[in-house]
Structure formats: C-alpha cells, structure tokens
Amino acid sequence: NFSAPFLESKPDEGTELLLQALDWTAKLKPEKIVAVEIKKSKGKITDTISEEFFPPCVKKILSGISDGRKRSVFTLAAFLRSANWPWEKVEGRVLEWNKNLSQPLPERFVRTTLKWHARQQREILPPNCENEQFLKSIGLCQGELHCAAGCKNPINEAFKNFARKRYEKIEEEKLKKEIEKKSPKKKK
C-alpha cells in the first residue's frame, strides 16, 4: 500500500485553492464590465441625477458605514443606475466608495455584484425604504423626518428633489423675465 503525505487532502483545501486562483487572476487584469442598456419609459426623467439630490440614506451610505456594507453595494448599484448614471460612473463610484470604507469589502465581491447589475436587462430599483432587510435594519431610513411624505423608495426622493429644483429654476427665470419686461429700459 503506497502512501504519500503530499497527496493527502485537507478539509476545504479545494475551496481555498480556488479562492487563491480567483484572487490571483483578478490581480492580473481587472475585467471590464459592460452593462446592458436599459430602455426607459416615456415621460421619465432622463437626466443624470447628481449627488446633491440624493436622499439622506444614500448620502449616509456614500459617507461610509460599518454595518450593512454588502447590502449597500446592491443598494448603491441599483440606485445609481436608476438615477441615470452611465455604467462607467456607477462602477467607478461604487469601487471608490468601497476603497474609502474603514473596512473595505473584498473587491471580488463588489465586482461580482456590479457584474450582476450590469447584466440585468430590466431596471432594478433600490430596495424600498420600508424593507426591513436593507435600509431600515441598518439604521439608514429615517422616514418622513428627512424625506418627503409618502416616499417609498430612495430613487423617488432623488427624482422629486431634482424635479423640485428644476421647477424652482424655471420659476426663477420666469420671474426675472417679468421683472425685465416691467422695468424701464435705459437709453444710451
């Protein structure tokens, strides 16, 4: 009976070897993620929503959190994509966010989640505010104190903030035009 110590397997040795190989290949050349284009319905805001219009829960995630980091990768990717960000910006912002965390998640996990989002052919909304497994359970949703009454999803709040600002700007421009019409013209 032949016996060789180097041929004996240890528990979880195969899993560990596979993870080491995946980490090694990830370091060689980061894979470019190409996102599927999502068709937007008519009448929907198609402008890119900037961070100034984000609701408090998403701003809190972006500022760095310690609990709920994995759930926040999903939430951020879904939110930014729903906010009409180009895929390259979604990917870059989520990776930047992860690097700035006090305890970053493994880049492999973040990239895998981003790849999943990129392959989706339908719009994936971020989790609703009342979803106990996401925003509420990690203390991010602060309800109507910080968001508009009836806000059910963070992306709705962002679109409302954006539309409100656009409306205020239009009204301000109308007021300026009225003032210009009423004020006497100066002769030279």
mmCIF file with all atom_site columns, C-alpha atoms in Angstrom:
data_model
loop_
_atom_site.group_PDB
_atom_site.id
_atom_site.type_symbol
_atom_site.label_atom_id
_atom_site.label_alt_id
_atom_site.label_comp_id
_atom_site.label_asym_id
_atom_site.label_entity_id
_atom_site.label_seq_id
_atom_site.pdbx_PDB_ins_code
_atom_site.Cartn_x
_atom_site.Cartn_y
_atom_site.Cartn_z
_atom_site.occupancy
_atom_site.B_iso_or_equiv
_atom_site.pdbx_formal_charge
_atom_site.auth_seq_id
_atom_site.auth_comp_id
_atom_site.auth_asym_id
_atom_site.auth_atom_id
_atom_site.pdbx_PDB_model_num
ATOM 1   C CA . ASN A 1 1   ? 0.000   0.000   0.000   1.00 0.00 ? 1   ASN A CA 1
ATOM 2   C CA . PHE A 1 2   ? 1.563   3.282   -1.175  1.00 0.00 ? 2   PHE A CA 1
ATOM 3   C CA . SER A 1 3   ? 1.252   6.432   0.981   1.00 0.00 ? 3   SER A CA 1
ATOM 4   C CA . ALA A 1 4   ? 2.454   9.961   0.179   1.00 0.00 ? 4   ALA A CA 1
ATOM 5   C CA . PRO A 1 5   ? 1.782   12.832  2.623   1.00 0.00 ? 5   PRO A CA 1
ATOM 6   C CA . PHE A 1 6   ? 1.649   15.433  -0.160  1.00 0.00 ? 6   PHE A CA 1
ATOM 7   C CA . LEU A 1 7   ? -1.271  13.578  -1.778  1.00 0.00 ? 7   LEU A CA 1
ATOM 8   C CA . GLU A 1 8   ? -3.432  13.679  1.328   1.00 0.00 ? 8   GLU A CA 1
ATOM 9   C CA . SER A 1 9   ? -6.169  16.320  1.196   1.00 0.00 ? 9   SER A CA 1
ATOM 10  C CA . LYS A 1 10  ? -7.094  18.685  3.983   1.00 0.00 ? 10  LYS A CA 1
ATOM 11  C CA . PRO A 1 11  ? -10.635 19.949  4.729   1.00 0.00 ? 11  PRO A CA 1
ATOM 12  C CA . ASP A 1 12  ? -11.659 22.890  2.477   1.00 0.00 ? 12  ASP A CA 1
ATOM 13  C CA . GLU A 1 13  ? -8.326  22.725  0.659   1.00 0.00 ? 13  GLU A CA 1
ATOM 14  C CA . GLY A 1 14  ? -10.016 22.804  -2.759  1.00 0.00 ? 14  GLY A CA 1
ATOM 15  C CA . THR A 1 15  ? -12.119 25.839  -1.863  1.00 0.00 ? 15  THR A CA 1
ATOM 16  C CA . GLU A 1 16  ? -9.080  27.695  -0.567  1.00 0.00 ? 16  GLU A CA 1
ATOM 17  C CA . LEU A 1 17  ? -7.089  26.841  -3.703  1.00 0.00 ? 17  LEU A CA 1
ATOM 18  C CA . LEU A 1 18  ? -9.932  28.068  -5.937  1.00 0.00 ? 18  LEU A CA 1
ATOM 19  C CA . LEU A 1 19  ? -10.214 31.362  -3.995  1.00 0.00 ? 19  LEU A CA 1
ATOM 20  C CA . GLN A 1 20  ? -6.455  31.901  -4.264  1.00 0.00 ? 20  GLN A CA 1
ATOM 21  C CA . ALA A 1 21  ? -6.620  31.300  -8.032  1.00 0.00 ? 21  ALA A CA 1
ATOM 22  C CA . LEU A 1 22  ? -9.517  33.749  -8.427  1.00 0.00 ? 22  LEU A CA 1
ATOM 23  C CA . ASP A 1 23  ? -7.690  36.392  -6.376  1.00 0.00 ? 23  ASP A CA 1
ATOM 24  C CA . TRP A 1 24  ? -4.541  35.880  -8.467  1.00 0.00 ? 24  TRP A CA 1
ATOM 25  C CA . THR A 1 25  ? -6.396  36.256  -11.795 1.00 0.00 ? 25  THR A CA 1
ATOM 26  C CA . ALA A 1 26  ? -8.258  39.319  -10.502 1.00 0.00 ? 26  ALA A CA 1
ATOM 27  C CA . LYS A 1 27  ? -4.906  40.985  -9.776  1.00 0.00 ? 27  LYS A CA 1
ATOM 28  C CA . LEU A 1 28  ? -3.617  40.266  -13.289 1.00 0.00 ? 28  LEU A CA 1
ATOM 29  C CA . LYS A 1 29  ? -6.145  42.202  -15.316 1.00 0.00 ? 29  LYS A CA 1
ATOM 30  C CA . PRO A 1 30  ? -9.368  43.700  -13.992 1.00 0.00 ? 30  PRO A CA 1
ATOM 31  C CA . GLU A 1 31  ? -12.222 42.660  -16.236 1.00 0.00 ? 31  GLU A CA 1
ATOM 32  C CA . LYS A 1 32  ? -14.103 45.467  -17.953 1.00 0.00 ? 32  LYS A CA 1
ATOM 33  C CA . ILE A 1 33  ? -17.780 45.248  -17.106 1.00 0.00 ? 33  ILE A CA 1
ATOM 34  C CA . VAL A 1 34  ? -20.091 46.099  -19.992 1.00 0.00 ? 34  VAL A CA 1
ATOM 35  C CA . ALA A 1 35  ? -23.620 46.980  -18.966 1.00 0.00 ? 35  ALA A CA 1
ATOM 36  C CA . VAL A 1 36  ? -26.769 46.087  -20.866 1.00 0.00 ? 36  VAL A CA 1
ATOM 37  C CA . GLU A 1 37  ? -28.684 49.195  -21.971 1.00 0.00 ? 37  GLU A CA 1
ATOM 38  C CA . ILE A 1 38  ? -31.989 49.592  -20.153 1.00 0.00 ? 38  ILE A CA 1
ATOM 39  C CA . LYS A 1 39  ? -34.857 51.125  -22.097 1.00 0.00 ? 39  LYS A CA 1
ATOM 40  C CA . LYS A 1 40  ? -36.508 53.983  -20.210 1.00 0.00 ? 40  LYS A CA 1
ATOM 41  C CA . SER A 1 41  ? -40.222 54.589  -20.398 1.00 0.00 ? 41  SER A CA 1
ATOM 42  C CA . LYS A 1 42  ? -41.622 57.764  -21.938 1.00 0.00 ? 42  LYS A CA 1
ATOM 43  C CA . GLY A 1 43  ? -42.206 60.709  -19.636 1.00 0.00 ? 43  GLY A CA 1
ATOM 44  C CA . LYS A 1 44  ? -39.480 59.653  -17.244 1.00 0.00 ? 44  LYS A CA 1
ATOM 45  C CA . ILE A 1 45  ? -36.641 61.992  -16.257 1.00 0.00 ? 45  ILE A CA 1
ATOM 46  C CA . THR A 1 46  ? -33.629 61.015  -18.332 1.00 0.00 ? 46  THR A CA 1
ATOM 47  C CA . ASP A 1 47  ? -31.131 63.499  -16.871 1.00 0.00 ? 47  ASP A CA 1
ATOM 48  C CA . THR A 1 48  ? -28.352 62.151  -14.679 1.00 0.00 ? 48  THR A CA 1
ATOM 49  C CA . ILE A 1 49  ? -29.238 62.843  -11.056 1.00 0.00 ? 49  ILE A CA 1
ATOM 50  C CA . SER A 1 50  ? -26.236 64.315  -9.235  1.00 0.00 ? 50  SER A CA 1
ATOM 51  C CA . GLU A 1 51  ? -25.308 63.514  -5.633  1.00 0.00 ? 51  GLU A CA 1
ATOM 52  C CA . GLU A 1 52  ? -26.717 66.819  -4.357  1.00 0.00 ? 52  GLU A CA 1
ATOM 53  C CA . PHE A 1 53  ? -30.236 65.427  -4.961  1.00 0.00 ? 53  PHE A CA 1
ATOM 54  C CA . PHE A 1 54  ? -29.649 62.069  -3.248  1.00 0.00 ? 54  PHE A CA 1
ATOM 55  C CA . PRO A 1 55  ? -31.794 61.272  -0.194  1.00 0.00 ? 55  PRO A CA 1
ATOM 56  C CA . PRO A 1 56  ? -30.172 61.160  3.268   1.00 0.00 ? 56  PRO A CA 1
ATOM 57  C CA . CYS A 1 57  ? -29.986 57.345  3.360   1.00 0.00 ? 57  CYS A CA 1
ATOM 58  C CA . VAL A 1 58  ? -27.894 57.154  0.181   1.00 0.00 ? 58  VAL A CA 1
ATOM 59  C CA . LYS A 1 59  ? -25.708 60.087  1.282   1.00 0.00 ? 59  LYS A CA 1
ATOM 60  C CA . LYS A 1 60  ? -25.126 58.238  4.551   1.00 0.00 ? 60  LYS A CA 1
ATOM 61  C CA . ILE A 1 61  ? -24.069 55.082  2.675   1.00 0.00 ? 61  ILE A CA 1
ATOM 62  C CA . LEU A 1 62  ? -21.695 57.121  0.488   1.00 0.00 ? 62  LEU A CA 1
ATOM 63  C CA . SER A 1 63  ? -20.145 58.805  3.531   1.00 0.00 ? 63  SER A CA 1
ATOM 64  C CA . GLY A 1 64  ? -19.134 55.363  4.842   1.00 0.00 ? 64  GLY A CA 1
ATOM 65  C CA . ILE A 1 65  ? -20.839 52.836  7.062   1.00 0.00 ? 65  ILE A CA 1
ATOM 66  C CA . SER A 1 66  ? -19.646 49.875  9.098   1.00 0.00 ? 66  SER A CA 1
ATOM 67  C CA . ASP A 1 67  ? -22.815 47.755  9.210   1.00 0.00 ? 67  ASP A CA 1
ATOM 68  C CA . GLY A 1 68  ? -24.639 46.617  6.062   1.00 0.00 ? 68  GLY A CA 1
ATOM 69  C CA . ARG A 1 69  ? -21.776 47.105  3.621   1.00 0.00 ? 69  ARG A CA 1
ATOM 70  C CA . LYS A 1 70  ? -22.719 44.137  1.409   1.00 0.00 ? 70  LYS A CA 1
ATOM 71  C CA . ARG A 1 71  ? -26.367 45.205  1.239   1.00 0.00 ? 71  ARG A CA 1
ATOM 72  C CA . SER A 1 72  ? -25.186 48.726  0.467   1.00 0.00 ? 72  SER A CA 1
ATOM 73  C CA . VAL A 1 73  ? -23.248 47.561  -2.626  1.00 0.00 ? 73  VAL A CA 1
ATOM 74  C CA . PHE A 1 74  ? -26.525 46.254  -4.042  1.00 0.00 ? 74  PHE A CA 1
ATOM 75  C CA . THR A 1 75  ? -28.404 49.385  -2.970  1.00 0.00 ? 75  THR A CA 1
ATOM 76  C CA . LEU A 1 76  ? -25.809 51.772  -4.447  1.00 0.00 ? 76  LEU A CA 1
ATOM 77  C CA . ALA A 1 77  ? -25.539 49.962  -7.770  1.00 0.00 ? 77  ALA A CA 1
ATOM 78  C CA . ALA A 1 78  ? -29.328 49.833  -8.170  1.00 0.00 ? 78  ALA A CA 1
ATOM 79  C CA . PHE A 1 79  ? -29.760 53.439  -7.023  1.00 0.00 ? 79  PHE A CA 1
ATOM 80  C CA . LEU A 1 80  ? -27.049 54.950  -9.244  1.00 0.00 ? 80  LEU A CA 1
ATOM 81  C CA . ARG A 1 81  ? -28.210 53.023  -12.285 1.00 0.00 ? 81  ARG A CA 1
ATOM 82  C CA . SER A 1 82  ? -31.806 54.133  -11.635 1.00 0.00 ? 82  SER A CA 1
ATOM 83  C CA . ALA A 1 83  ? -30.503 57.718  -11.297 1.00 0.00 ? 83  ALA A CA 1
ATOM 84  C CA . ASN A 1 84  ? -29.423 57.512  -14.966 1.00 0.00 ? 84  ASN A CA 1
ATOM 85  C CA . TRP A 1 85  ? -25.692 57.374  -14.247 1.00 0.00 ? 85  TRP A CA 1
ATOM 86  C CA . PRO A 1 86  ? -23.596 55.951  -17.100 1.00 0.00 ? 86  PRO A CA 1
ATOM 87  C CA . TRP A 1 87  ? -22.354 52.476  -16.198 1.00 0.00 ? 87  TRP A CA 1
ATOM 88  C CA . GLU A 1 88  ? -18.688 53.564  -16.006 1.00 0.00 ? 88  GLU A CA 1
ATOM 89  C CA . LYS A 1 89  ? -19.633 56.158  -13.356 1.00 0.00 ? 89  LYS A CA 1
ATOM 90  C CA . VAL A 1 90  ? -21.711 53.619  -11.390 1.00 0.00 ? 90  VAL A CA 1
ATOM 91  C CA . GLU A 1 91  ? -18.833 51.167  -11.362 1.00 0.00 ? 91  GLU A CA 1
ATOM 92  C CA . GLY A 1 92  ? -16.262 53.833  -10.507 1.00 0.00 ? 92  GLY A CA 1
ATOM 93  C CA . ARG A 1 93  ? -18.322 55.390  -7.698  1.00 0.00 ? 93  ARG A CA 1
ATOM 94  C CA . VAL A 1 94  ? -19.108 52.036  -6.046  1.00 0.00 ? 94  VAL A CA 1
ATOM 95  C CA . LEU A 1 95  ? -15.453 50.927  -6.227  1.00 0.00 ? 95  LEU A CA 1
ATOM 96  C CA . GLU A 1 96  ? -14.312 54.309  -4.869  1.00 0.00 ? 96  GLU A CA 1
ATOM 97  C CA . TRP A 1 97  ? -16.870 54.074  -2.041  1.00 0.00 ? 97  TRP A CA 1
ATOM 98  C CA . ASN A 1 98  ? -15.614 50.614  -1.121  1.00 0.00 ? 98  ASN A CA 1
ATOM 99  C CA . LYS A 1 99  ? -11.969 51.721  -1.055  1.00 0.00 ? 99  LYS A CA 1
ATOM 100 C CA . ASN A 1 100 ? -12.860 54.602  1.286   1.00 0.00 ? 100 ASN A CA 1
ATOM 101 C CA . LEU A 1 101 ? -14.588 52.356  3.840   1.00 0.00 ? 101 LEU A CA 1
ATOM 102 C CA . SER A 1 102 ? -12.737 51.789  7.124   1.00 0.00 ? 102 SER A CA 1
ATOM 103 C CA . GLN A 1 103 ? -13.123 48.049  6.427   1.00 0.00 ? 103 GLN A CA 1
ATOM 104 C CA . PRO A 1 104 ? -13.441 47.626  2.640   1.00 0.00 ? 104 PRO A CA 1
ATOM 105 C CA . LEU A 1 105 ? -15.235 44.598  1.247   1.00 0.00 ? 105 LEU A CA 1
ATOM 106 C CA . PRO A 1 106 ? -13.232 42.191  -0.919  1.00 0.00 ? 106 PRO A CA 1
ATOM 107 C CA . GLU A 1 107 ? -13.027 43.757  -4.384  1.00 0.00 ? 107 GLU A CA 1
ATOM 108 C CA . ARG A 1 108 ? -14.058 40.414  -5.876  1.00 0.00 ? 108 ARG A CA 1
ATOM 109 C CA . PHE A 1 109 ? -17.413 40.607  -4.039  1.00 0.00 ? 109 PHE A CA 1
ATOM 110 C CA . VAL A 1 110 ? -18.009 44.200  -5.176  1.00 0.00 ? 110 VAL A CA 1
ATOM 111 C CA . ARG A 1 111 ? -17.116 43.431  -8.801  1.00 0.00 ? 111 ARG A CA 1
ATOM 112 C CA . THR A 1 112 ? -19.316 40.311  -8.819  1.00 0.00 ? 112 THR A CA 1
ATOM 113 C CA . THR A 1 113 ? -22.286 42.347  -7.561  1.00 0.00 ? 113 THR A CA 1
ATOM 114 C CA . LEU A 1 114 ? -21.584 45.028  -10.181 1.00 0.00 ? 114 LEU A CA 1
ATOM 115 C CA . LYS A 1 115 ? -21.382 42.393  -12.932 1.00 0.00 ? 115 LYS A CA 1
ATOM 116 C CA . TRP A 1 116 ? -24.768 41.050  -11.875 1.00 0.00 ? 116 TRP A CA 1
ATOM 117 C CA . HIS A 1 117 ? -26.298 44.534  -12.091 1.00 0.00 ? 117 HIS A CA 1
ATOM 118 C CA . ALA A 1 118 ? -24.641 45.183  -15.454 1.00 0.00 ? 118 ALA A CA 1
ATOM 119 C CA . ARG A 1 119 ? -26.202 42.046  -16.968 1.00 0.00 ? 119 ARG A CA 1
ATOM 120 C CA . GLN A 1 120 ? -29.760 42.918  -15.939 1.00 0.00 ? 120 GLN A CA 1
ATOM 121 C CA . GLN A 1 121 ? -31.954 43.839  -18.891 1.00 0.00 ? 121 GLN A CA 1
ATOM 122 C CA . ARG A 1 122 ? -34.676 45.330  -16.755 1.00 0.00 ? 122 ARG A CA 1
ATOM 123 C CA . GLU A 1 123 ? -34.447 48.214  -14.335 1.00 0.00 ? 123 GLU A CA 1
ATOM 124 C CA . ILE A 1 124 ? -33.642 47.055  -10.812 1.00 0.00 ? 124 ILE A CA 1
ATOM 125 C CA . LEU A 1 125 ? -34.843 49.634  -8.299  1.00 0.00 ? 125 LEU A CA 1
ATOM 126 C CA . PRO A 1 126 ? -33.045 50.072  -4.994  1.00 0.00 ? 126 PRO A CA 1
ATOM 127 C CA . PRO A 1 127 ? -34.770 48.448  -2.010  1.00 0.00 ? 127 PRO A CA 1
ATOM 128 C CA . ASN A 1 128 ? -37.812 50.286  -0.677  1.00 0.00 ? 128 ASN A CA 1
ATOM 129 C CA . CYS A 1 129 ? -37.461 52.414  2.437   1.00 0.00 ? 129 CYS A CA 1
ATOM 130 C CA . GLU A 1 130 ? -39.699 50.101  4.467   1.00 0.00 ? 130 GLU A CA 1
ATOM 131 C CA . ASN A 1 131 ? -37.705 46.966  3.545   1.00 0.00 ? 131 ASN A CA 1
ATOM 132 C CA . GLU A 1 132 ? -36.527 45.601  6.906   1.00 0.00 ? 132 GLU A CA 1
ATOM 133 C CA . GLN A 1 133 ? -33.598 43.740  5.338   1.00 0.00 ? 133 GLN A CA 1
ATOM 134 C CA . PHE A 1 134 ? -31.970 46.784  3.809   1.00 0.00 ? 134 PHE A CA 1
ATOM 135 C CA . LEU A 1 135 ? -32.218 50.462  4.741   1.00 0.00 ? 135 LEU A CA 1
ATOM 136 C CA . LYS A 1 136 ? -34.296 50.196  7.910   1.00 0.00 ? 136 LYS A CA 1
ATOM 137 C CA . SER A 1 137 ? -32.414 47.357  9.613   1.00 0.00 ? 137 SER A CA 1
ATOM 138 C CA . ILE A 1 138 ? -29.069 49.141  9.349   1.00 0.00 ? 138 ILE A CA 1
ATOM 139 C CA . GLY A 1 139 ? -30.487 52.440  10.571  1.00 0.00 ? 139 GLY A CA 1
ATOM 140 C CA . LEU A 1 140 ? -30.334 54.322  7.281   1.00 0.00 ? 140 LEU A CA 1
ATOM 141 C CA . CYS A 1 141 ? -34.018 55.100  6.699   1.00 0.00 ? 141 CYS A CA 1
ATOM 142 C CA . GLN A 1 142 ? -35.091 57.935  8.952   1.00 0.00 ? 142 GLN A CA 1
ATOM 143 C CA . GLY A 1 143 ? -38.556 58.225  7.474   1.00 0.00 ? 143 GLY A CA 1
ATOM 144 C CA . GLU A 1 144 ? -40.530 61.364  6.810   1.00 0.00 ? 144 GLU A CA 1
ATOM 145 C CA . LEU A 1 145 ? -38.317 63.479  9.080   1.00 0.00 ? 145 LEU A CA 1
ATOM 146 C CA . HIS A 1 146 ? -35.760 63.636  6.281   1.00 0.00 ? 146 HIS A CA 1
ATOM 147 C CA . CYS A 1 147 ? -37.689 62.681  3.150   1.00 0.00 ? 147 CYS A CA 1
ATOM 148 C CA . ALA A 1 148 ? -40.944 63.841  1.600   1.00 0.00 ? 148 ALA A CA 1
ATOM 149 C CA . ALA A 1 149 ? -44.156 62.358  2.956   1.00 0.00 ? 149 ALA A CA 1
ATOM 150 C CA . GLY A 1 150 ? -45.088 59.210  1.121   1.00 0.00 ? 150 GLY A CA 1
ATOM 151 C CA . CYS A 1 151 ? -41.574 58.462  -0.121  1.00 0.00 ? 151 CYS A CA 1
ATOM 152 C CA . LYS A 1 152 ? -41.404 54.721  -0.651  1.00 0.00 ? 152 LYS A CA 1
ATOM 153 C CA . ASN A 1 153 ? -38.076 54.367  -2.430  1.00 0.00 ? 153 ASN A CA 1
ATOM 154 C CA . PRO A 1 154 ? -34.833 56.394  -2.294  1.00 0.00 ? 154 PRO A CA 1
ATOM 155 C CA . ILE A 1 155 ? -34.845 56.896  -6.069  1.00 0.00 ? 155 ILE A CA 1
ATOM 156 C CA . ASN A 1 156 ? -38.279 58.542  -5.867  1.00 0.00 ? 156 ASN A CA 1
ATOM 157 C CA . GLU A 1 157 ? -36.909 61.031  -3.348  1.00 0.00 ? 157 GLU A CA 1
ATOM 158 C CA . ALA A 1 158 ? -33.942 61.816  -5.624  1.00 0.00 ? 158 ALA A CA 1
ATOM 159 C CA . PHE A 1 159 ? -36.225 62.419  -8.621  1.00 0.00 ? 159 PHE A CA 1
ATOM 160 C CA . LYS A 1 160 ? -38.551 64.603  -6.508  1.00 0.00 ? 160 LYS A CA 1
ATOM 161 C CA . ASN A 1 161 ? -35.586 66.674  -5.290  1.00 0.00 ? 161 ASN A CA 1
ATOM 162 C CA . PHE A 1 162 ? -34.302 67.030  -8.850  1.00 0.00 ? 162 PHE A CA 1
ATOM 163 C CA . ALA A 1 163 ? -37.722 67.969  -10.273 1.00 0.00 ? 163 ALA A CA 1
ATOM 164 C CA . ARG A 1 164 ? -38.331 70.450  -7.435  1.00 0.00 ? 164 ARG A CA 1
ATOM 165 C CA . LYS A 1 165 ? -35.004 72.184  -8.133  1.00 0.00 ? 165 LYS A CA 1
ATOM 166 C CA . ARG A 1 166 ? -35.711 72.254  -11.893 1.00 0.00 ? 166 ARG A CA 1
ATOM 167 C CA . TYR A 1 167 ? -39.189 73.750  -11.254 1.00 0.00 ? 167 TYR A CA 1
ATOM 168 C CA . GLU A 1 168 ? -37.718 76.400  -8.914  1.00 0.00 ? 168 GLU A CA 1
ATOM 169 C CA . LYS A 1 169 ? -35.153 77.322  -11.572 1.00 0.00 ? 169 LYS A CA 1
ATOM 170 C CA . ILE A 1 170 ? -37.846 77.655  -14.266 1.00 0.00 ? 170 ILE A CA 1
ATOM 171 C CA . GLU A 1 171 ? -39.994 79.813  -11.970 1.00 0.00 ? 171 GLU A CA 1
ATOM 172 C CA . GLU A 1 172 ? -36.995 81.982  -11.109 1.00 0.00 ? 172 GLU A CA 1
ATOM 173 C CA . GLU A 1 173 ? -36.251 82.524  -14.809 1.00 0.00 ? 173 GLU A CA 1
ATOM 174 C CA . LYS A 1 174 ? -39.906 83.452  -15.481 1.00 0.00 ? 174 LYS A CA 1
ATOM 175 C CA . LEU A 1 175 ? -39.802 85.971  -12.626 1.00 0.00 ? 175 LEU A CA 1
ATOM 176 C CA . LYS A 1 176 ? -36.592 87.527  -13.968 1.00 0.00 ? 176 LYS A CA 1
ATOM 177 C CA . LYS A 1 177 ? -38.169 87.900  -17.421 1.00 0.00 ? 177 LYS A CA 1
ATOM 178 C CA . GLU A 1 178 ? -41.253 89.555  -15.938 1.00 0.00 ? 178 GLU A CA 1
ATOM 179 C CA . ILE A 1 179 ? -39.100 91.986  -13.976 1.00 0.00 ? 179 ILE A CA 1
ATOM 180 C CA . GLU A 1 180 ? -37.079 92.802  -17.098 1.00 0.00 ? 180 GLU A CA 1
ATOM 181 C CA . LYS A 1 181 ? -40.305 93.496  -19.055 1.00 0.00 ? 181 LYS A CA 1
ATOM 182 C CA . LYS A 1 182 ? -41.686 95.784  -16.363 1.00 0.00 ? 182 LYS A CA 1
ATOM 183 C CA . SER A 1 183 ? -38.516 97.708  -15.645 1.00 0.00 ? 183 SER A CA 1
ATOM 184 C CA . PRO A 1 184 ? -37.953 100.800 -17.810 1.00 0.00 ? 184 PRO A CA 1
ATOM 185 C CA . LYS A 1 185 ? -35.307 100.394 -20.466 1.00 0.00 ? 185 LYS A CA 1
ATOM 186 C CA . LYS A 1 186 ? -32.302 102.672 -20.054 1.00 0.00 ? 186 LYS A CA 1
ATOM 187 C CA . LYS A 1 187 ? -31.471 104.820 -23.048 1.00 0.00 ? 187 LYS A CA 1
ATOM 188 C CA . LYS A 1 188 ? -27.867 105.291 -24.093 1.00 0.00 ? 188 LYS A CA 1
#
